[in-house]
Amino acid sequence: MIWFKCSLDAWRSPQFSSVLKREVETLPSAQLPLQEGLRLGSVALEDGVSVVILGSEELESVIRVRAMIFYSSVIAGCSCADDPTPVDTCHEQCTVQIDIDKQSAGVTIALSPD
């Protein structure tokens, strides 16, 4: 489970977006839906994740945030010695929905349904 206690504590303050951005960017990339959000490559890379907060709202039990995640991917070849496929990175982005439980600070992150 993921917890964003600092983001929950910063809710309704001017620092909320920057605190949330920092907490998302420091997560292990396996906890983000990067692989599911691929459009160009076949394997999401783990480094260089950047987040832009698009908006947030308070619901009854959660703080719901929409964010854009920018990252890189590669088109994986066969890794054979004679594979002519160059290893180039692709720039990727996906929109996610982040729900922060207002009681526990527990977090769910999923691709945005929009």
CSV table of C-alpha atoms in Angstrom, one decimal:
chain,number,residue,atom,x,y,z
A,1,MET,CA,0.0,0.0,0.0
A,2,ILE,CA,1.1,3.6,-0.7
A,3,TRP,CA,0.6,6.3,1.9
A,4,PHE,CA,0.9,10.1,1.2
A,5,LYS,CA,0.7,11.5,4.7
A,6,CYS,CA,2.6,14.6,3.8
A,7,SER,CA,0.2,15.4,0.9
A,8,LEU,CA,-2.8,14.8,3.1
A,9,ASP,CA,-1.3,17.2,5.7
A,10,ALA,CA,-0.7,19.8,3.0
A,11,TRP,CA,-4.2,19.6,1.6
A,12,ARG,CA,-5.8,23.1,1.4
A,13,SER,CA,-2.4,24.8,1.6
A,14,PRO,CA,-0.4,26.4,-1.3
A,15,GLN,CA,2.2,23.7,-1.0
A,16,PHE,CA,-0.2,20.8,-1.7
A,17,SER,CA,0.8,20.4,-5.4
A,18,SER,CA,4.5,20.5,-4.8
A,19,VAL,CA,4.3,18.1,-1.9
A,20,LEU,CA,2.2,15.7,-3.9
A,21,LYS,CA,4.4,16.0,-6.9
A,22,ARG,CA,7.5,15.1,-4.8
A,23,GLU,CA,5.7,12.1,-3.2
A,24,VAL,CA,4.7,10.7,-6.6
A,25,GLU,CA,8.1,11.3,-8.2
A,26,THR,CA,9.9,9.5,-5.4
A,27,LEU,CA,7.7,6.3,-5.6
A,28,PRO,CA,9.3,3.2,-7.2
A,29,SER,CA,8.0,3.3,-10.8
A,30,ALA,CA,6.5,-0.2,-10.4
A,31,GLN,CA,3.9,1.5,-8.2
A,32,LEU,CA,2.8,3.8,-11.1
A,33,PRO,CA,0.7,2.6,-14.1
A,34,LEU,CA,3.5,3.5,-16.5
A,35,GLN,CA,3.5,0.2,-18.4
A,36,GLU,CA,-0.2,0.3,-18.8
A,37,GLY,CA,0.0,3.9,-20.1
A,38,LEU,CA,2.5,3.2,-22.9
A,39,ARG,CA,1.6,4.5,-26.4
A,40,LEU,CA,4.9,4.4,-28.3
A,41,GLY,CA,7.3,2.0,-26.6
A,42,SER,CA,7.0,-1.5,-25.3
A,43,VAL,CA,8.9,-1.2,-21.9
A,44,ALA,CA,8.6,1.7,-19.5
A,45,LEU,CA,11.8,3.0,-18.1
A,46,GLU,CA,12.2,3.5,-14.4
A,47,ASP,CA,14.1,6.7,-14.3
A,48,GLY,CA,13.2,10.3,-15.2
A,49,VAL,CA,9.6,10.3,-14.1
A,50,SER,CA,8.1,13.8,-13.9
A,51,VAL,CA,4.6,14.8,-12.7
A,52,VAL,CA,2.4,17.8,-13.4
A,53,ILE,CA,-0.7,18.2,-11.2
A,54,LEU,CA,-3.7,19.1,-13.4
A,55,GLY,CA,-6.3,19.5,-10.7
A,56,SER,CA,-7.7,18.3,-7.4
A,57,GLU,CA,-11.0,18.1,-5.6
A,58,GLU,CA,-12.2,17.0,-2.2
A,59,LEU,CA,-14.9,14.3,-2.2
A,60,GLU,CA,-16.6,12.7,0.8
A,61,SER,CA,-13.8,10.2,1.7
A,62,VAL,CA,-10.9,11.0,-0.7
A,63,ILE,CA,-9.0,13.8,-2.2
A,64,ARG,CA,-9.0,13.1,-5.9
A,65,VAL,CA,-6.2,14.4,-8.1
A,66,ARG,CA,-5.7,14.3,-11.8
A,67,ALA,CA,-2.0,14.4,-12.8
A,68,MET,CA,0.0,14.0,-16.0
A,69,ILE,CA,3.1,11.7,-15.7
A,70,PHE,CA,5.9,12.1,-18.2
A,71,TYR,CA,8.4,9.3,-18.6
A,72,SER,CA,10.4,7.4,-21.2
A,73,SER,CA,10.1,4.0,-22.8
A,74,VAL,CA,12.0,1.8,-25.2
A,75,ILE,CA,11.0,-0.5,-28.0
A,76,ALA,CA,12.7,-3.7,-26.9
A,77,GLY,CA,14.5,-5.7,-29.5
A,78,CYS,CA,15.6,-9.3,-29.2
A,79,SER,CA,18.9,-8.3,-27.6
A,80,CYS,CA,20.7,-10.7,-30.1
A,81,ALA,CA,24.2,-9.8,-31.1
A,82,ASP,CA,23.1,-9.2,-34.7
A,83,ASP,CA,19.9,-7.3,-33.8
A,84,PRO,CA,19.8,-4.2,-36.0
A,85,THR,CA,17.2,-2.5,-33.9
A,86,PRO,CA,18.6,0.7,-32.3
A,87,VAL,CA,17.8,1.2,-28.7
A,88,ASP,CA,16.1,4.6,-28.8
A,89,THR,CA,14.0,6.1,-26.0
A,90,CYS,CA,10.4,7.3,-26.6
A,91,HIS,CA,8.8,10.1,-24.7
A,92,GLU,CA,5.6,8.9,-23.0
A,93,GLN,CA,2.9,10.6,-21.0
A,94,CYS,CA,-0.2,9.3,-19.3
A,95,THR,CA,-3.0,10.9,-17.2
A,96,VAL,CA,-3.6,9.3,-13.8
A,97,GLN,CA,-6.2,9.6,-11.1
A,98,ILE,CA,-4.7,9.7,-7.6
A,99,ASP,CA,-7.1,9.1,-4.7
A,100,ILE,CA,-5.9,9.9,-1.2
A,101,ASP,CA,-8.0,8.5,1.6
A,102,LYS,CA,-8.8,11.4,4.0
A,103,GLN,CA,-8.7,9.1,7.1
A,104,SER,CA,-5.7,6.8,6.5
A,105,ALA,CA,-3.7,8.7,3.8
A,106,GLY,CA,-3.8,5.5,1.8
A,107,VAL,CA,-3.4,6.1,-2.0
A,108,THR,CA,-4.6,4.4,-5.1
A,109,ILE,CA,-3.1,5.5,-8.5
A,110,ALA,CA,-4.7,4.4,-11.7
A,111,LEU,CA,-4.9,5.5,-15.3
A,112,SER,CA,-7.5,8.2,-15.6
A,113,PRO,CA,-10.8,7.0,-17.0
A,114,ASP,CA,-11.1,10.1,-19.2
